[in-house]
Amino acid sequence: MSGILQALREQQHHMNPKEQILAQFILEHAHEAVHLSITELAGRSGTSAATVSRFCRSLLFKSYGDFRMKLAAELVQPVSAKPSYQDIVAGNTLHSIAQAIETNHLRSISDTTRQLDLTEVQRAVDALHDARRIDLYGMATSGMVAYDCQQKLVRIGKMAQHWADSHMQITSATSLGEGDVAFAFSYSGETPETLDALLCAKERGATTISLTKFGANRISQLADIRLYASSLEEGMRRGDMASRIAQLHVVDILFTALLSLHFDDYVPLLEQSFQEVKKYRKEKGR
Amino acid sequence: MSGILQALREQQHHMNPKEQILAQFILEHAHEAVHLSITELAGRSGTSAATVSRFCRSLLFKSYGDFRMKLAAELVQPVSAKPSYQDIVAGNTLHSIAQAIETNHLRSISDTTRQLDLTEVQRAVDALHDARRIDLYGMATSGMVAYDCQQKLVRIGKMAQHWADSHMQITSATSLGEGDVAFAFSYSGETPETLDALLCAKERGATTISLTKFGANRISQLADIRLYASSLEEGMRRGDMASRIAQLHVVDILFTALLSLHFDDYVPLLEQSFQEVKKYRKEKGR
DNA sequence: GATGAAGAAGAAAATAATTTTCATCATTTT
DNA sequence: AAAATGATGAAAATTATTTTCTTCTTCATC
């Protein structure tokens, strides 16, 4: 079980009463729900159309239609087609560990791709392309993803910075402005340091992009452009491993799209930086 | 190819002119089409909303919405149906880019798992567990992997260091000795800076581990314990993206194995570090 | 070649669906 | 207990979709 239904299950208990009822109905009758109009769904679940509409948008879908389509896409994949996420416990054999991690990573990549909103990707690509300066925020594991993204952007001549230090993140955010981009990475979407930096950047007029786990969270709520990476089930140990892979996967798609859409601008730079590294080594006597 | 798209292709030539145009557009931009409203689709395909509506109903769908949902469901392919590695060129659509990267990453993870030598993994786990100090070497993209590995090791109380700076790598390697571990990450297996550091560590008596692409290469030749991550086909552009994912995958397996085999030693530490981060934040007033 | 029948297609009207606004009610805070 | 906050549904506004109606084209027949 993954994605939308998973997010519903996790967030159900933090919802308003009627929204909980609605979430419960959808969880129990998902296959039926996707065929219902908003009014029908409201009727069947004992709520109102207004509540359903608000519900979808509070889960950060663009509309009820958007929600319904993404749910439908999620439901077509028969559960049997792919093994689901597996947790890791003490005393497993090496083989079962490798197997479980493989399953988690594969799943997390395909879930992420499936739920990727290409319109948002396009917007992110455009924002990055047009950006004067790019700031990347992320702590711990997500800091790594931010760093990876920075490396890629620098290689194509973008002015991109990542600060592992949370004070420097804020300091840097303070000097952003219109035409700049602030890109926040956070598995939970609630990391305070990352949130602060993004908020600061937004207040200065920078375009904000978020890459968080699926579902409503404070960081993506703040962002102009919202990207999501699949999350493991709540309570799963070390969910950040799969999440980090999924986030990198999204970064790869972004970067490749950026390259592909502006091939002539960037590819020569990339080639050049590769050659220069080689040349520099030769000069040192290799 | 199946269902709706197949039907469109077959029936296309028995349709009215505008419907043919519409069918053609949908066949060419299926993934885009499912995100469009009836008016948008009509606009993009050079027809009218009325035509689109009639088109859907003449194909025996209940409504445009019904058509759109079923098409969306059809476009989600099961993992098994995905092709092998794909290269990325200029001017691809976002969808094909996302698809290609997904395919590469999925493939690279399963290849890596399949070819993983669990005996070597076991040896690496033991070496890491027994290590007094662990040095991690890697440049650029592989530096990220090294950094990720360091983060994990530190969280379970290991003395692990990663230096992005090649001079510091050597400096640090110089002070290693028997009972220490030097772990080299390199996509190509030929990165001179990483090779130098590993060589230096080996000469001082440290146990050496390598994580490189498959096949003979100087770094793995030097290492006592050899791990491999799948590489994309030769000549593939930007193979380091998939390779990095594969390397992280191996790191995850290593780390999880380490945890699982010494559960009682490490898991409390991990739990503790997690709680401390939370507590520290609270004290700052959150 | 003119005439009319049949059907294709878009404009506009009608209908339906969705979102937003607004008023009400319940709950919590002061 | 009063005020403030927030949840909710009714209704209004907006938006999307379908149907109707009209025009235009094509093709068969005279």
GROMACS .gro file of C-alpha atoms in nm, chain A residues 275-286, chain B residues 139 166-167 169-170 189-200 218-219 222:
model
   32
  275GLN     CA    1   3.738   1.789  -1.970
  276GLU     CA    2   3.883   2.051  -1.738
  277VAL     CA    3   3.889   1.810  -1.446
  278LYS     CA    4   4.077   1.562  -1.661
  279LYS     CA    5   4.318   1.825  -1.789
  280TYR     CA    6   4.386   1.956  -1.441
  281ARG     CA    7   4.482   1.607  -1.331
  282LYS     CA    8   4.719   1.561  -1.624
  283GLU     CA    9   4.899   1.881  -1.539
  284LYS     CA   10   4.961   1.750  -1.193
  285GLY     CA   11   5.158   1.468  -1.359
  286ARG     CA   12   4.926   1.182  -1.437
  425MET     CA   13   3.528   1.258  -0.509
  452SER     CA   14   4.174   1.532  -0.158
  453HIS     CA   15   4.467   1.659   0.048
  455GLN     CA   16   4.193   1.245   0.246
  456ILE     CA   17   4.561   1.165   0.220
  475GLY     CA   18   3.721   0.277  -1.004
  476GLU     CA   19   4.004   0.488  -1.142
  477THR     CA   20   3.968   0.822  -0.964
  478PRO     CA   21   4.330   0.914  -0.885
  479GLU     CA   22   4.261   1.106  -0.563
  480THR     CA   23   4.059   0.818  -0.419
  481LEU     CA   24   4.313   0.564  -0.536
  482ASP     CA   25   4.596   0.754  -0.369
  483ALA     CA   26   4.415   0.778  -0.038
  484LEU     CA   27   4.326   0.410  -0.043
  485LEU     CA   28   4.680   0.312  -0.131
  486CYS     CA   29   4.816   0.520   0.152
  504ARG     CA   30   4.256  -0.013  -1.017
  505ILE     CA   31   4.071   0.077  -0.699
  508LEU     CA   32   4.380  -0.262  -0.445
   0.00000   0.00000   0.00000
